[in-house]
């Protein structure tokens, strides 16, 4: 999962230990990939990978913001040049249009989301906007979808062959249920495979 730093700065350590070597420092708004969360004694550490390829650990107390694609649920949204309602409006984001929220800024006790449109235009929207997150697709989620689909398909096939429909039985036609499970399973398998390939290309 991709995230950005919410604190002013944070050190990246070589090991999940503040007594290890400090590899570098990251600053507010800087983006990185989040890896495994490590619990060591009473401390929590998060594995991160920077865009330059450096991998290290940050403290679990560090404030980070999960970058995600969202869409406006209610009204259209105005994208401001600065986190200030008196600054110029760069664009209007229509409701149900996907865009990316990359961070949050607090100015004069008012919170603003740092946003980017699909066209690459960056600006700020008011944090009170009603947003709906788009489910993130990862290799792991795609793999789970393929496994679930395969289980549905196999279950439908077993039901079809072990319990053939008997038209004369009261309410006993199971073939439609079996075929429905098989089709649903195959659909999930192909959809999961497509998502897995797409994520593999990104990597």
Coordinates of C-alpha atoms in Angstrom, one line a residue:
X1 CA 0.0 0.0 0.0
X2 CA 1.2 3.5 -0.8
X3 CA 1.3 6.2 1.8
X4 CA 2.6 9.7 2.5
X5 CA 4.2 11.1 5.6
X6 CA 1.9 13.2 7.8
X7 CA 4.6 14.4 10.3
X8 CA 7.1 17.1 9.5
X9 CA 9.9 14.5 9.3
X10 CA 10.8 11.0 10.3
X11 CA 13.9 8.9 10.3
X12 CA 14.2 5.7 8.3
X13 CA 16.2 3.1 10.2
X14 CA 18.2 0.2 8.9
X15 CA 16.7 -2.2 11.5
X16 CA 13.5 -2.0 13.6
X17 CA 15.5 -0.4 16.3
X18 CA 16.3 3.3 17.0
X19 CA 19.8 2.3 18.0
X20 CA 20.6 1.0 14.5
X21 CA 21.9 3.0 11.5
X22 CA 19.7 5.9 10.3
X23 CA 19.6 5.5 6.5
X24 CA 17.8 8.8 5.7
X25 CA 15.1 11.1 6.7
X26 CA 11.7 11.6 5.0
X27 CA 9.7 14.8 5.1
X28 CA 6.0 15.7 5.2
X29 CA 4.1 14.7 2.0
X30 CA 6.9 12.4 0.8
X31 CA 5.4 9.1 -0.6
X32 CA 6.5 5.5 -0.1
X33 CA 5.4 1.9 -0.1
X34 CA 4.3 0.3 3.2
X35 CA 5.4 -3.3 3.9
X36 CA 5.1 -5.5 6.9
X37 CA 4.3 -4.3 10.4
X38 CA 6.7 -5.6 13.0
X39 CA 5.9 -5.8 16.7
X40 CA 9.1 -6.0 18.7
X41 CA 8.8 -6.1 22.5
X42 CA 6.6 -3.1 23.3
X43 CA 7.5 -1.3 20.0
X44 CA 5.8 -1.3 16.6
X45 CA 7.8 -0.7 13.4
X46 CA 6.7 -0.4 9.8
X47 CA 8.7 -1.5 6.8
X48 CA 8.8 1.1 4.1
X49 CA 10.4 1.3 0.6
X50 CA 11.2 4.7 -0.8
X51 CA 11.0 5.7 -4.5
X52 CA 14.8 5.5 -4.7
X53 CA 14.7 1.9 -3.7
X54 CA 15.9 2.3 -0.1
X55 CA 14.1 -0.1 2.3
X56 CA 14.0 0.6 6.0
X57 CA 11.8 1.0 9.1
X58 CA 9.9 3.8 10.6
X59 CA 8.4 3.9 14.1
X60 CA 4.8 2.8 14.5
X61 CA 4.1 6.2 16.2
X62 CA 4.8 8.0 12.9
X63 CA 1.7 9.7 11.4
X64 CA 1.1 8.4 7.8
X65 CA -1.7 8.9 5.3
X66 CA -2.9 6.0 3.2
X67 CA -3.0 7.2 -0.5
X68 CA -6.2 6.0 -2.2
X69 CA -8.5 6.5 -5.1
X70 CA -11.9 8.0 -4.1
X71 CA -15.0 9.5 -5.6
X72 CA -17.4 12.2 -4.4
X73 CA -20.6 10.8 -3.1
X74 CA -22.6 14.0 -2.8
X75 CA -21.9 17.2 -4.7
X76 CA -19.3 18.2 -7.2
X77 CA -16.0 19.3 -5.6
X78 CA -13.9 22.3 -6.2
X79 CA -10.1 21.8 -6.5
X80 CA -8.3 24.8 -5.0
X81 CA -4.8 25.8 -5.8
X82 CA -3.9 26.2 -2.1
X83 CA -5.5 24.9 1.1
X84 CA -7.5 28.2 1.3
X85 CA -11.1 28.8 0.0
X86 CA -10.0 32.2 -1.2
X87 CA -7.3 30.8 -3.5
X88 CA -8.1 30.1 -7.2
X89 CA -10.2 27.1 -8.2
X90 CA -8.2 25.0 -10.6
X91 CA -11.0 22.6 -11.6
X92 CA -14.4 21.1 -10.6
X93 CA -14.4 17.4 -9.9
X94 CA -17.8 16.0 -10.8
X95 CA -19.4 13.5 -8.4
X96 CA -18.6 9.8 -9.1
X97 CA -15.4 10.9 -10.8
X98 CA -12.3 9.1 -9.5
X99 CA -9.4 11.0 -8.1
X100 CA -6.5 10.4 -5.7
X101 CA -6.2 11.7 -2.2
X102 CA -2.5 11.9 -1.4
X103 CA -2.4 13.6 2.0
X104 CA -4.0 16.0 4.4
X105 CA -3.0 19.5 5.4
X106 CA -4.2 21.5 8.4
X107 CA -4.3 25.3 8.0
X108 CA -5.7 27.6 10.6
X109 CA -7.3 24.6 12.3
X110 CA -9.0 23.6 9.0
X111 CA -8.2 20.3 7.3
X112 CA -7.7 20.0 3.6
X113 CA -7.1 16.9 1.4
X114 CA -4.2 17.1 -1.0
X115 CA -5.7 15.7 -4.2
X116 CA -4.8 14.8 -7.8
X117 CA -7.2 14.3 -10.7
X118 CA -6.9 11.5 -13.2
X119 CA -5.4 14.1 -15.6
X120 CA -2.6 14.8 -13.1
X121 CA -3.8 18.2 -11.8
X122 CA -3.0 18.7 -8.1
X123 CA -4.6 20.9 -5.6
X124 CA -6.7 20.8 -2.4
X125 CA -10.3 20.0 -1.5
X126 CA -12.1 20.6 1.8
X127 CA -11.9 17.6 4.2
X128 CA -15.6 17.8 4.9
X129 CA -16.5 16.4 1.5
X130 CA -18.3 13.1 1.4
X131 CA -16.0 10.6 -0.3
X132 CA -16.2 6.9 -1.1
X133 CA -12.9 4.9 -1.4
X134 CA -12.4 2.6 -4.3
X135 CA -11.3 -0.8 -3.2
X136 CA -7.5 -1.2 -3.8
X137 CA -6.4 -4.1 -6.0
X138 CA -3.2 -5.9 -5.1
X139 CA -1.6 -9.1 -6.1
X140 CA -2.8 -10.7 -2.9
X141 CA -6.4 -9.6 -3.4
X142 CA -6.4 -10.8 -7.0
X143 CA -4.9 -14.2 -5.9
X144 CA -7.7 -14.5 -3.3
X145 CA -10.3 -13.7 -5.9
X146 CA -8.9 -16.5 -8.2
X147 CA -8.9 -19.0 -5.3
X148 CA -12.5 -18.1 -4.2
X149 CA -13.7 -18.4 -7.8
X150 CA -12.0 -21.8 -8.2
X151 CA -13.7 -23.0 -5.1
X152 CA -17.1 -21.8 -6.3
X153 CA -16.6 -23.5 -9.7
X154 CA -15.4 -26.8 -8.2
X155 CA -18.3 -26.7 -5.7
X156 CA -20.8 -26.1 -8.5
X157 CA -19.3 -29.0 -10.5
X158 CA -19.5 -31.4 -7.5
X159 CA -23.1 -30.4 -6.9
X160 CA -24.0 -30.9 -10.5
X161 CA -22.5 -34.4 -10.9
X162 CA -23.2 -35.8 -7.4
X163 CA -26.7 -34.5 -7.1
X164 CA -28.2 -34.5 -10.6
X165 CA -31.5 -32.7 -11.0
X166 CA -34.7 -34.7 -10.8
X167 CA -37.5 -32.8 -12.6
X168 CA -40.1 -35.0 -10.9
X169 CA -38.9 -34.2 -7.4
X170 CA -40.7 -31.4 -5.6
X171 CA -38.6 -28.2 -6.1
X172 CA -35.7 -30.5 -7.0
X173 CA -34.0 -28.9 -9.9
X174 CA -30.4 -28.2 -8.7
X175 CA -28.8 -27.8 -12.2
X176 CA -29.6 -24.1 -12.3
X177 CA -27.9 -23.6 -8.9
X178 CA -24.9 -25.7 -10.0
X179 CA -24.4 -23.9 -13.3
X180 CA -24.8 -20.5 -11.5
X181 CA -22.0 -21.4 -9.1
X182 CA -19.8 -22.6 -11.9
X183 CA -20.3 -19.4 -14.0
X184 CA -19.8 -17.2 -10.9
X185 CA -16.6 -19.1 -10.0
X186 CA -15.2 -18.9 -13.6
X187 CA -16.0 -15.1 -13.7
X188 CA -14.1 -14.5 -10.5
X189 CA -11.2 -16.6 -11.7
X190 CA -10.8 -14.6 -14.9
X191 CA -11.4 -11.3 -13.2
X192 CA -8.8 -12.1 -10.6
X193 CA -6.3 -13.3 -13.2
X194 CA -6.8 -10.0 -15.1
X195 CA -6.2 -8.0 -12.0
X196 CA -3.1 -10.1 -11.1
X197 CA -1.6 -9.5 -14.6
X198 CA -2.3 -5.8 -14.3
X199 CA -0.6 -5.5 -11.0
X200 CA 2.4 -7.6 -12.2
X201 CA 2.9 -5.1 -15.1
X202 CA 2.9 -2.2 -12.6
X203 CA 5.6 -4.0 -10.6

